[in-house]
Structures are given as structure tokens and as C-alpha cells.
Amino acid sequence: ESISVQDLAHQLGKKATEVIKKLMVLGYMATINQELDIETVMIIAEEFGATVEVKTSKEDELFAEIEESPENLQNRPPVVTIMGHVDHGKTSLLDKIREANVTATEAGGITQHIGAYQVESNGQKITFLDTPGHEAFTAMRARGAEVTDIAILVVAADDGVMPQTVEAIHHAKAAEVPIIIAINKMDKPDSNADRIKQELTEYNLISEEWGGDTIMVPVSALTGDGIGTLLEMILLVSEVQELKANPDRNARGIVIEAELDKGRGPVATLLVQSGTMKIGDFLVVGTTQGRIRAMLDYKGRNIKTAGPSAPVEILGLSDVPSAGDDFIVADNEKLAKQVAERRQNERHHKEITSRNKISLDDIFARIKDGEIKDLNIVLKADVQGTIEALKQSLDKLSNDEVRVNIIHAGVGGIKETDVMLSSASHAIILGFNVRPDNNAKKVAEKEDVDIRTYRVIYDAIEDVKAALSGLLSPEI
Ligand code: GDP
């Protein structure tokens, strides 16, 4: 919110030069076209004996955070993402859970894949996101969309903790999402759950039986063994989280996936996060808008309303939004169109996604401004030894004002998932004797992620140290 010197002068019924003079008296050099912030405007207005009334537009009101009073809140189902190493059984588990919940009368019917589905356990609902893996999870986060309440980490009992298992752990932890371990493939003769539990202790995931607080459930996605227990554990964890939303207001939420369907036009799967969505609602979705013509659940059934944590497929948008876009129901068509148009003009999303990006160059200023308290780092190196050495040295750089926080460290080149994790967690990437691949480079540019590569450990430590003390010379 701002106003130019000229416009302010006009509103005050004064000449622009008079306003500029007042500003100078206050020690502020301004030009006629300069935009002034609210505080300065207040001061100047007072000097001229005028008062300022700050109006929020209907559009701004639509997006204002709403403080819900506790009596309006009701429990909502948890939203769960399944992660883990390739071939450890993520897809099989998702399929088996879905299958186990199809009632006899529905069996044989077409199962729709709309990007998410719900199941019931003991009369309580659970929402599963149907795109497994931490890549999708972190890509959503990088767009500012936090949809997952609980992460299920699948580890195959005949294989053990693998590189993508570790990545998934770091991605879930960076998002501060609780992790439940599903030790899968227990039907295999060479499966060994204890070995998995042992390996996971290295990542501070200690099973409850061993005195820790991580729930670990042996399952088989093949036979279905243990899946009932897994669902119970999900409900247990979600109960502790006290997941709540107000169902009695205009719906808000996130786009899970979207596409252009030849026959039906733009089709989007939305996850309602609060409120209740109804057929006929006008809504803004990312930079597009529309009116809900039809609404289908994950079984392909037509429905009229959808409450918190429900995934629904909707028809009626004027364009195809992106996964991770937010949506919000507006009171009328005019408002929905206005907001969508304004967002297009502002490239609202670009703004949201790049505002919080961190670079070593500006970190000192942002620490001083109290804007950030953590320097999040993703470390990649060619050998494990380097990582250990760096971790130790970097940890020591934490001080009263800033904590150096290594959110992920791994051996190997810098990949797109590293960049997305950094983008989502406002981290910088340090690489040692490794480089970003072309994909990672492209994404880093788009997401504005700072990647620094080094050959010598000492240089990196010195750079971070200098950055934290405001002495870093800009990178040329
Ligand atoms: P994803 O890559 O993690 O999604 O893994 P998939 O679900 O595609 O599973 C990889 C392979 O492991 C497939 O051949 C599955 O049939 C098999 N598989 C998955 N879960 C189990 C299980 O519990 N027991 C056995 N024996 N095989 C499984």
C-alpha cells in the first residue's frame, strides 16, 4: 500500500512542492513521483492537519487471514503423503489402502485417480495424496502450499534405508511434518524389521518399543497385513495434532492437480482446507477463476458440497491452474474476476515464491532486520568425509542471532529435488567438488535459489562466516 507524492498532495489540496518541502524538513528527500509508505503518509497528513483513513479493498478482505474463534472449529481428517525410496512399495501401499476401503457393492466400479482419495477407519476419515514421493511434496511447498499433515515413510524390510529414504526424511523434517514409518514387504522371507529400526536410529527416528517417539508399523502392501494398524496410527497421530477447521464459511484450499480435458475443459482437483465448497460457488484459483459447474469425489460420484480435507474434482474454471495454487471462494462473480485479473497483473505467484528467497549476500541484512533466525543449508559433496567435516565446522558458526541449520546433506551432484527443498525451506546450497546438473541450474534460476560451489572446505566456512558477520564481498 503506497501513494505517490503527487497524489498525496492532490488529496491534501496542496502543491506537490509543499509536500516535498515538508518531507525535506523531516529529513526525507523525495521526488514528485516517489511512492510513500503508509507511515510517512500519516506523518505528512498530520503536519497538514489532515487525517488518514486506511481502507482495505474487498479484494484484500478476501485474502485476509481469519482468526477463527475456537467454538467455530471442528476436527478435520488428516492429509497424508507417502514417501520413500523407489520400489519400496509406495504405489502398492496407496493402491492397497484404497482397495481395502472399497465396499462390496462398489467393487468392480471404476476407481478414479484424481490425485487424492479418502478412506475410513473406525468411522473416521483420512485423506491420502495419490502422488507419492518427496518431490511432489516439496514442489508444492516451494509454491507456498502446505497441505500434508502426516508423512508415511515406506522402507522395504528386505532392502533397508536407501538414499531417497534419507532425502524423504530430510524433506519431511524440513517441513516439520510428523513421520510414521511403514516397514513394508514384511511378507518376504528375508525381511527384517529390526534391522530397519536400527538403521533409522541414525536419523533420530527411534521406534517406540526402543524408547523413542516414532511410530513404526510392519506392513505388507501385497497381503494387506498391518494396513489396519497403520490407519489407526495415522488417526492417533492426527488426534495429537488437533487438526481443526471451520466448515461454516467460504471454502479455501489448494490445487492438487489440474489438466485440460478435451471434452470437459479445465479440470482441477482441489483439496478443501477450510470452509465448505458448494456447487455454483464462484472462486479464484491461482490467477484464474470460474464457477463450479460440477463437483465429483474420488469415486467419480457427483456431490453438492465438500468440507475440510475433502479432495474434489471440479469443472467450470476458465483456465487450467497449477498444482500448489491456492483457491478461495468469492461472494460473487465480479469479485472473483477482479481478483483473478489483479493476480494476473501482479504475477502474484511470482511474488509469493520469490519474496522469501535467501542468498549469502543479503543474509546479514536480513538477520539484522530480525527477518530470519536460521540460515538453512543444503550440503552436497562428492564424499561422505567432506560432509561430516563441513557439518561440524558449520554447526560451530551458530551464534545468538542466527542458527546454522543443515536441513539436508548428501553425497552426489546437485539435483532438482535439492533446489526445490532449498526453495521451500528458504535454504542456500553449498556444493563441494560437485556441480548442479542442467535441470537443477534451470530450476535454481527460476526459483531464485543461491547455489555456491567450492573445492576447498576452508573457503566455504570463511564465506559463511563472512556472510554472517556482514563482511562477505559480493560474488562476481
Ligand atoms: P514404489 O516405486 O515405491 O511406488 O514401489 P511399487 O509400489 O511400484 O513397488 C515396487 C515393487 O515391489 C513392485 O513389484 C511391487 O509389486 C513390490 N511390492 C510392493 N510392496 C510389496 C510387499 O509388501 N511385498 C512384496 N512381496 N512385494 C511388494
Short mmCIF file of C-alpha atoms in Angstrom, two decimals, residues 62-466:
data_model
loop_
_atom_site.label_atom_id
_atom_site.label_comp_id
_atom_site.label_asym_id
_atom_site.label_seq_id
_atom_site.Cartn_x
_atom_site.Cartn_y
_atom_site.Cartn_z
CA LEU A 62 -10.99 -11.85 0.66
CA PHE A 63 -7.46 -12.93 1.44
CA ALA A 64 -7.19 -11.64 4.96
CA GLU A 65 -6.23 -14.27 7.48
CA ILE A 66 -9.21 -15.14 9.55
CA GLU A 67 -8.89 -15.63 13.27
CA GLU A 68 -11.33 -18.39 13.97
CA SER A 69 -12.81 -18.50 17.43
CA PRO A 70 -12.42 -21.96 18.96
CA GLU A 71 -16.16 -22.66 19.09
CA ASN A 72 -16.33 -22.49 15.28
CA LEU A 73 -13.61 -25.09 14.81
CA GLN A 74 -14.30 -28.75 14.20
CA ASN A 75 -11.99 -31.72 13.78
CA ARG A 76 -10.95 -32.39 10.22
CA PRO A 77 -9.39 -35.51 8.66
CA PRO A 78 -5.58 -35.65 8.36
CA VAL A 79 -3.97 -35.25 4.93
CA VAL A 80 -1.28 -37.87 4.37
CA THR A 81 1.59 -38.17 1.86
CA ILE A 82 3.51 -41.38 1.23
CA MET A 83 7.27 -41.09 0.69
CA GLY A 84 10.22 -43.44 0.38
CA HIS A 85 12.85 -44.95 -1.88
CA VAL A 86 11.94 -46.12 -5.37
CA ASP A 87 10.47 -49.65 -5.46
CA HIS A 88 9.93 -49.80 -1.71
CA GLY A 89 6.19 -50.02 -2.32
CA LYS A 90 4.69 -46.51 -2.18
CA THR A 91 2.30 -47.05 -5.08
CA SER A 92 1.39 -50.57 -3.95
CA LEU A 93 0.59 -49.29 -0.48
CA LEU A 94 -1.59 -46.47 -1.82
CA ASP A 95 -3.43 -48.96 -4.04
CA LYS A 96 -3.92 -51.48 -1.26
CA ILE A 97 -5.24 -48.89 1.17
CA ARG A 98 -7.69 -47.66 -1.42
CA GLU A 99 -8.74 -51.17 -2.38
CA ALA A 100 -9.30 -52.22 1.24
CA ASN A 101 -11.81 -49.41 1.55
CA VAL A 102 -13.95 -50.19 -1.45
CA THR A 103 -17.15 -51.77 -0.18
CA ALA A 104 -18.52 -54.93 -1.76
CA THR A 105 -21.27 -53.06 -3.59
CA GLU A 106 -18.76 -50.71 -5.18
CA ALA A 107 -16.26 -53.37 -6.15
CA GLY A 108 -15.79 -53.60 -9.86
CA GLY A 109 -16.73 -49.96 -10.27
CA ILE A 110 -14.28 -47.58 -11.87
CA THR A 111 -11.79 -46.11 -9.45
CA GLN A 112 -10.99 -42.55 -10.36
CA HIS A 113 -7.48 -41.22 -9.97
CA ILE A 114 -7.97 -37.56 -9.21
CA GLY A 115 -4.76 -37.02 -7.24
CA ALA A 116 -6.14 -37.78 -3.79
CA TYR A 117 -8.63 -40.07 -2.12
CA GLN A 118 -10.23 -40.69 1.26
CA VAL A 119 -10.65 -43.83 3.33
CA GLU A 120 -12.44 -44.54 6.56
CA SER A 121 -11.05 -46.26 9.62
CA ASN A 122 -13.21 -46.67 12.73
CA GLY A 123 -15.66 -44.21 11.26
CA GLN A 124 -13.00 -41.51 10.84
CA LYS A 125 -11.77 -40.23 7.50
CA ILE A 126 -8.19 -39.98 6.26
CA THR A 127 -7.18 -38.17 3.07
CA PHE A 128 -4.29 -39.61 1.05
CA LEU A 129 -2.45 -37.67 -1.62
CA ASP A 130 -2.11 -40.00 -4.56
CA THR A 131 1.19 -38.69 -5.94
CA PRO A 132 3.78 -40.43 -3.79
CA GLY A 133 7.30 -39.13 -3.18
CA HIS A 134 9.01 -36.15 -1.61
CA GLU A 135 9.48 -34.45 -4.99
CA ALA A 136 5.79 -33.62 -5.37
CA PHE A 137 5.56 -32.80 -1.67
CA THR A 138 8.43 -30.30 -1.80
CA ALA A 139 7.38 -28.81 -5.15
CA MET A 140 4.07 -27.88 -3.51
CA ARG A 141 5.86 -26.41 -0.52
CA ALA A 142 8.07 -24.34 -2.79
CA ARG A 143 4.88 -22.75 -4.11
CA GLY A 144 3.89 -21.92 -0.58
CA ALA A 145 1.36 -24.74 -0.27
CA GLU A 146 1.48 -26.72 2.96
CA VAL A 147 -1.06 -29.48 2.55
CA THR A 148 0.42 -32.53 4.27
CA ASP A 149 -0.28 -33.19 7.95
CA ILE A 150 1.49 -36.55 8.24
CA ALA A 151 4.19 -38.25 6.14
CA ILE A 152 4.27 -42.03 5.83
CA LEU A 153 7.81 -43.15 5.11
CA VAL A 154 7.88 -46.53 3.40
CA VAL A 155 11.01 -48.61 3.94
CA ALA A 156 11.25 -52.06 2.37
CA ALA A 157 12.18 -54.58 5.05
CA ASP A 158 14.29 -56.59 2.59
CA ASP A 159 16.28 -53.58 1.45
CA GLY A 160 16.74 -51.01 4.20
CA VAL A 161 17.40 -47.28 4.38
CA MET A 162 18.42 -46.03 0.94
CA PRO A 163 19.45 -42.58 -0.41
CA GLN A 164 15.89 -41.49 -1.22
CA THR A 165 14.75 -42.71 2.20
CA VAL A 166 17.20 -40.24 3.71
CA GLU A 167 16.10 -37.49 1.35
CA ALA A 168 12.48 -38.10 2.27
CA ILE A 169 13.33 -37.90 5.99
CA HIS A 170 15.06 -34.55 5.46
CA HIS A 171 12.25 -33.20 3.31
CA ALA A 172 9.61 -34.17 5.87
CA LYS A 173 11.65 -32.80 8.76
CA ALA A 174 12.29 -29.52 6.94
CA ALA A 175 8.52 -29.19 6.62
CA GLU A 176 8.07 -30.09 10.30
CA VAL A 177 5.62 -32.81 9.37
CA PRO A 178 5.42 -35.83 11.71
CA ILE A 179 6.70 -39.09 10.22
CA ILE A 180 5.20 -42.56 10.61
CA ILE A 181 7.36 -45.42 9.35
CA ALA A 182 5.73 -48.21 7.34
CA ILE A 183 8.15 -51.13 7.28
CA ASN A 184 6.93 -52.75 4.07
CA LYS A 185 7.30 -56.13 2.35
CA MET A 186 7.07 -57.99 5.66
CA ASP A 187 5.71 -60.99 3.72
CA LYS A 188 9.14 -61.56 2.18
CA PRO A 189 11.21 -64.29 3.81
CA ASP A 190 14.34 -62.11 4.02
CA SER A 191 12.52 -59.18 5.63
CA ASN A 192 13.98 -57.89 8.88
CA ALA A 193 12.10 -55.14 10.72
CA ASP A 194 14.68 -54.82 13.49
CA ARG A 195 17.41 -54.05 11.01
CA ILE A 196 15.28 -51.20 9.58
CA LYS A 197 14.63 -49.84 13.07
CA GLN A 198 18.34 -50.00 13.76
CA GLU A 199 19.24 -48.14 10.56
CA LEU A 200 16.66 -45.44 11.24
CA THR A 201 18.14 -44.60 14.65
CA GLU A 202 20.95 -42.94 12.74
CA TYR A 203 18.45 -40.33 11.56
CA ASN A 204 16.98 -39.78 15.02
CA LEU A 205 13.94 -41.85 14.23
CA ILE A 206 13.71 -44.16 17.21
CA SER A 207 10.89 -46.62 17.43
CA GLU A 208 8.51 -46.50 20.37
CA GLU A 209 9.44 -50.02 21.50
CA TRP A 210 13.01 -48.80 21.76
CA GLY A 211 12.11 -45.82 23.91
CA GLY A 212 11.75 -43.28 21.13
CA ASP A 213 8.69 -41.49 19.85
CA THR A 214 8.48 -42.60 16.23
CA ILE A 215 5.66 -44.96 15.34
CA MET A 216 6.84 -47.84 13.15
CA VAL A 217 4.33 -50.28 11.69
CA PRO A 218 5.29 -53.51 9.90
CA VAL A 219 3.06 -53.91 6.83
CA SER A 220 2.72 -55.76 3.58
CA ALA A 221 1.29 -53.91 0.61
CA LEU A 222 0.99 -57.31 -1.06
CA THR A 223 -1.14 -59.14 1.54
CA GLY A 224 -2.60 -56.09 3.28
CA ASP A 225 -1.21 -57.20 6.65
CA GLY A 226 -0.69 -54.32 9.07
CA ILE A 227 -2.57 -51.75 6.99
CA GLY A 228 -5.40 -51.55 9.52
CA THR A 229 -2.86 -50.78 12.24
CA LEU A 230 -1.19 -48.19 10.02
CA LEU A 231 -4.50 -46.37 9.55
CA GLU A 232 -5.14 -46.46 13.31
CA MET A 233 -1.71 -44.98 13.95
CA ILE A 234 -2.38 -42.19 11.44
CA LEU A 235 -5.55 -41.30 13.36
CA LEU A 236 -3.66 -41.45 16.64
CA VAL A 237 -1.02 -39.00 15.42
CA SER A 238 -3.63 -36.70 13.90
CA GLU A 239 -5.53 -36.65 17.19
CA VAL A 240 -2.42 -35.35 18.92
CA GLN A 241 -2.04 -32.69 16.22
CA GLU A 242 -5.58 -31.44 16.90
CA LEU A 243 -6.31 -30.75 13.26
CA LYS A 244 -9.25 -28.40 13.07
CA ALA A 245 -11.04 -26.15 10.60
CA ASN A 246 -14.20 -24.09 10.42
CA PRO A 247 -16.58 -25.79 7.98
CA ASP A 248 -19.11 -22.93 8.05
CA ARG A 249 -17.52 -20.38 5.80
CA ASN A 250 -16.42 -19.87 2.19
CA ALA A 251 -14.03 -22.62 1.18
CA ARG A 252 -10.28 -22.13 0.80
CA GLY A 253 -7.62 -24.63 -0.15
CA ILE A 254 -5.02 -25.81 -2.62
CA VAL A 255 -4.92 -27.23 -6.14
CA ILE A 256 -3.64 -30.83 -6.10
CA GLU A 257 -3.57 -31.29 -9.84
CA ALA A 258 -5.17 -29.83 -12.95
CA GLU A 259 -5.42 -30.51 -16.63
CA LEU A 260 -7.24 -29.57 -19.79
CA ASP A 261 -9.72 -32.29 -20.65
CA LYS A 262 -10.75 -32.42 -24.30
CA GLY A 263 -14.42 -32.88 -23.58
CA ARG A 264 -14.83 -31.21 -20.21
CA GLY A 265 -12.47 -28.22 -20.39
CA PRO A 266 -10.23 -27.29 -17.45
CA VAL A 267 -10.50 -29.92 -14.71
CA ALA A 268 -8.88 -29.41 -11.30
CA THR A 269 -8.59 -31.50 -8.17
CA LEU A 270 -8.87 -29.23 -5.16
CA LEU A 271 -8.18 -30.01 -1.54
CA VAL A 272 -10.52 -28.03 0.69
CA GLN A 273 -8.57 -26.83 3.73
CA SER A 274 -11.28 -24.85 5.46
CA GLY A 275 -14.89 -23.97 4.83
CA THR A 276 -17.36 -25.86 2.70
CA MET A 277 -17.42 -25.70 -1.08
CA LYS A 278 -20.72 -25.86 -2.93
CA ILE A 279 -21.88 -26.31 -6.48
CA GLY A 280 -22.41 -22.88 -8.01
CA ASP A 281 -19.70 -21.19 -5.92
CA PHE A 282 -17.58 -18.53 -7.62
CA LEU A 283 -13.92 -18.95 -6.95
CA VAL A 284 -10.47 -17.61 -7.65
CA VAL A 285 -7.87 -20.31 -8.33
CA GLY A 286 -4.30 -19.07 -8.67
CA THR A 287 -4.62 -16.46 -11.41
CA THR A 288 -7.74 -17.95 -12.93
CA GLN A 289 -11.38 -18.08 -11.82
CA GLY A 290 -14.70 -19.66 -12.53
CA ARG A 291 -17.94 -21.04 -11.20
CA ILE A 292 -18.27 -24.63 -10.04
CA ARG A 293 -20.46 -26.35 -12.61
CA ALA A 294 -19.92 -29.89 -11.35
CA MET A 295 -18.12 -31.45 -8.43
CA LEU A 296 -17.02 -35.10 -8.21
CA ASP A 297 -15.49 -37.09 -5.40
CA TYR A 298 -12.60 -39.56 -5.83
CA LYS A 299 -15.07 -42.30 -6.66
CA GLY A 300 -16.41 -40.25 -9.55
CA ARG A 301 -19.72 -39.57 -7.81
CA ASN A 302 -21.43 -36.21 -8.25
CA ILE A 303 -21.51 -34.32 -4.98
CA LYS A 304 -23.03 -30.99 -3.98
CA THR A 305 -20.81 -29.94 -1.09
CA ALA A 306 -17.28 -30.67 0.17
CA GLY A 307 -15.90 -29.83 3.61
CA PRO A 308 -12.42 -29.56 5.17
CA SER A 309 -9.77 -32.09 3.97
CA ALA A 310 -12.02 -33.37 1.17
CA PRO A 311 -10.44 -33.77 -2.26
CA VAL A 312 -12.80 -32.91 -5.12
CA GLU A 313 -12.59 -32.68 -8.84
CA ILE A 314 -14.29 -29.58 -10.18
CA LEU A 315 -15.40 -28.34 -13.57
CA GLY A 316 -16.11 -24.76 -14.54
CA LEU A 317 -12.80 -22.89 -14.41
CA SER A 318 -11.93 -20.56 -17.26
CA ASP A 319 -8.33 -21.76 -17.40
CA VAL A 320 -6.06 -24.53 -16.08
CA PRO A 321 -4.40 -23.63 -12.75
CA SER A 322 -1.13 -25.16 -11.44
CA ALA A 323 -0.64 -27.73 -8.70
CA GLY A 324 0.10 -25.83 -5.50
CA ASP A 325 -2.03 -22.79 -6.42
CA ASP A 326 -4.34 -21.60 -3.70
CA PHE A 327 -8.06 -21.19 -4.23
CA ILE A 328 -10.67 -19.18 -2.43
CA VAL A 329 -14.42 -18.87 -2.85
CA ALA A 330 -15.65 -15.33 -3.53
CA ASP A 331 -19.12 -13.96 -2.80
CA ASN A 332 -19.87 -13.10 -6.39
CA GLU A 333 -18.62 -13.36 -9.95
CA LYS A 334 -17.48 -9.75 -10.17
CA LEU A 335 -15.16 -10.11 -7.20
CA ALA A 336 -13.75 -13.43 -8.42
CA LYS A 337 -12.97 -11.90 -11.80
CA GLN A 338 -11.45 -8.76 -10.30
CA VAL A 339 -9.15 -10.71 -8.04
CA ALA A 340 -8.08 -13.13 -10.77
CA GLU A 341 -7.31 -10.21 -13.04
CA ARG A 342 -5.36 -8.40 -10.38
CA ARG A 343 -3.37 -11.53 -9.64
CA GLN A 344 -2.55 -11.92 -13.30
CA ASN A 345 -1.30 -8.36 -13.44
CA GLU A 346 0.75 -8.64 -10.31
CA ARG A 347 2.05 -12.07 -11.15
CA HIS A 348 1.03 -12.66 -7.61
CA HIS A 349 2.58 -16.07 -7.51
CA LYS A 350 5.97 -14.93 -8.65
CA GLU A 351 5.84 -12.52 -5.76
CA ILE A 352 4.89 -15.12 -3.22
CA THR A 353 7.50 -17.58 -4.33
CA SER A 354 10.47 -15.24 -4.60
CA ARG A 355 9.86 -12.97 -1.63
CA ASN A 356 11.49 -15.21 0.89
CA LYS A 357 14.48 -16.40 -1.05
CA ILE A 358 17.78 -16.29 0.77
CA SER A 359 21.21 -15.59 -0.58
CA LEU A 360 24.52 -15.46 1.26
CA ASP A 361 24.91 -11.88 0.03
CA ASP A 362 21.88 -10.48 1.82
CA ILE A 363 21.74 -12.77 4.82
CA PHE A 364 23.46 -10.34 7.18
CA ALA A 365 20.96 -7.54 6.48
CA ARG A 366 18.07 -9.89 7.00
CA ILE A 367 19.44 -11.20 10.27
CA LYS A 368 19.88 -7.62 11.46
CA ASP A 369 16.31 -6.81 10.45
CA GLY A 370 15.24 -9.72 12.58
CA GLU A 371 13.69 -11.24 9.46
CA ILE A 372 15.44 -14.57 9.78
CA LYS A 373 16.86 -16.53 12.65
CA ASP A 374 18.02 -19.62 10.80
CA LEU A 375 20.48 -19.99 7.98
CA ASN A 376 19.20 -23.17 6.34
CA ILE A 377 21.76 -25.07 4.31
CA VAL A 378 21.59 -27.99 1.89
CA LEU A 379 25.00 -29.66 1.62
CA LYS A 380 26.13 -31.77 -1.32
CA ALA A 381 29.61 -33.26 -1.67
CA ASP A 382 31.48 -35.94 -3.55
CA VAL A 383 32.39 -37.92 -0.45
CA GLN A 384 30.84 -38.58 2.96
CA GLY A 385 34.00 -37.46 4.79
CA THR A 386 33.67 -33.92 3.46
CA ILE A 387 30.07 -33.77 4.63
CA GLU A 388 30.98 -34.80 8.16
CA ALA A 389 33.82 -32.27 8.33
CA LEU A 390 31.61 -29.48 7.00
CA LYS A 391 28.72 -30.27 9.28
CA GLN A 392 30.95 -29.94 12.32
CA SER A 393 32.54 -26.68 11.21
CA LEU A 394 29.26 -25.11 10.11
CA ASP A 395 27.49 -26.03 13.34
CA LYS A 396 30.08 -24.01 15.23
CA LEU A 397 29.17 -20.84 13.31
CA SER A 398 25.78 -20.56 15.02
CA ASN A 399 25.58 -17.56 17.34
CA ASP A 400 22.98 -15.75 19.44
CA GLU A 401 21.39 -14.14 16.43
CA VAL A 402 21.39 -16.92 13.90
CA ARG A 403 21.39 -20.66 13.93
CA VAL A 404 23.14 -22.51 11.14
CA ASN A 405 20.83 -25.34 10.26
CA ILE A 406 21.79 -28.15 7.89
CA ILE A 407 18.46 -29.42 6.65
CA HIS A 408 19.83 -31.95 4.17
CA ALA A 409 23.25 -33.38 3.40
CA GLY A 410 24.04 -35.99 0.82
CA VAL A 411 26.70 -37.42 -1.45
CA GLY A 412 26.27 -36.65 -5.14
CA GLY A 413 25.59 -33.85 -7.62
CA ILE A 414 23.12 -31.04 -7.00
CA LYS A 415 19.72 -32.13 -8.31
CA GLU A 416 16.35 -30.56 -8.87
CA THR A 417 14.99 -32.01 -5.61
CA ASP A 418 17.81 -30.28 -3.70
CA VAL A 419 16.85 -26.99 -5.32
CA MET A 420 13.16 -27.45 -4.59
CA LEU A 421 13.89 -28.33 -0.97
CA SER A 422 16.01 -25.17 -0.69
CA SER A 423 13.32 -23.10 -2.30
CA ALA A 424 10.64 -24.47 0.01
CA SER A 425 12.80 -24.08 3.12
CA HIS A 426 14.50 -20.80 2.21
CA ALA A 427 17.88 -22.50 2.21
CA ILE A 428 21.09 -21.99 0.28
CA ILE A 429 23.00 -24.83 -1.35
CA LEU A 430 26.70 -25.48 -0.74
CA GLY A 431 28.40 -27.94 -3.10
CA PHE A 432 31.86 -29.47 -2.77
CA ASN A 433 33.52 -30.88 -5.83
CA VAL A 434 30.03 -31.32 -7.21
CA ARG A 435 28.01 -29.19 -9.61
CA PRO A 436 24.34 -28.67 -10.32
CA ASP A 437 23.08 -30.62 -13.32
CA ASN A 438 21.37 -28.65 -16.10
CA ASN A 439 17.94 -29.24 -14.70
CA ALA A 440 18.97 -28.07 -11.25
CA LYS A 441 20.57 -24.97 -12.74
CA LYS A 442 17.42 -24.08 -14.62
CA VAL A 443 15.19 -24.55 -11.61
CA ALA A 444 17.59 -22.64 -9.34
CA GLU A 445 17.39 -19.68 -11.67
CA LYS A 446 13.63 -19.80 -11.78
CA GLU A 447 13.25 -20.31 -8.03
CA ASP A 448 15.99 -17.85 -7.19
CA VAL A 449 18.00 -20.32 -5.12
CA ASP A 450 21.58 -19.44 -4.22
CA ILE A 451 23.99 -22.25 -5.16
CA ARG A 452 27.65 -21.93 -4.12
CA THR A 453 30.21 -24.46 -5.20
CA TYR A 454 33.65 -24.93 -3.64
CA ARG A 455 36.75 -27.06 -3.93
CA VAL A 456 38.15 -26.23 -0.51
CA ILE A 457 36.29 -26.65 2.78
CA TYR A 458 38.07 -23.68 4.32
CA ASP A 459 36.74 -21.34 1.60
CA ALA A 460 33.17 -22.34 2.28
CA ILE A 461 33.46 -21.91 6.03
CA GLU A 462 35.08 -18.50 5.53
CA ASP A 463 32.28 -17.45 3.17
CA VAL A 464 29.53 -18.43 5.57
CA LYS A 465 31.38 -16.83 8.46
CA ALA A 466 31.85 -13.60 6.48
#
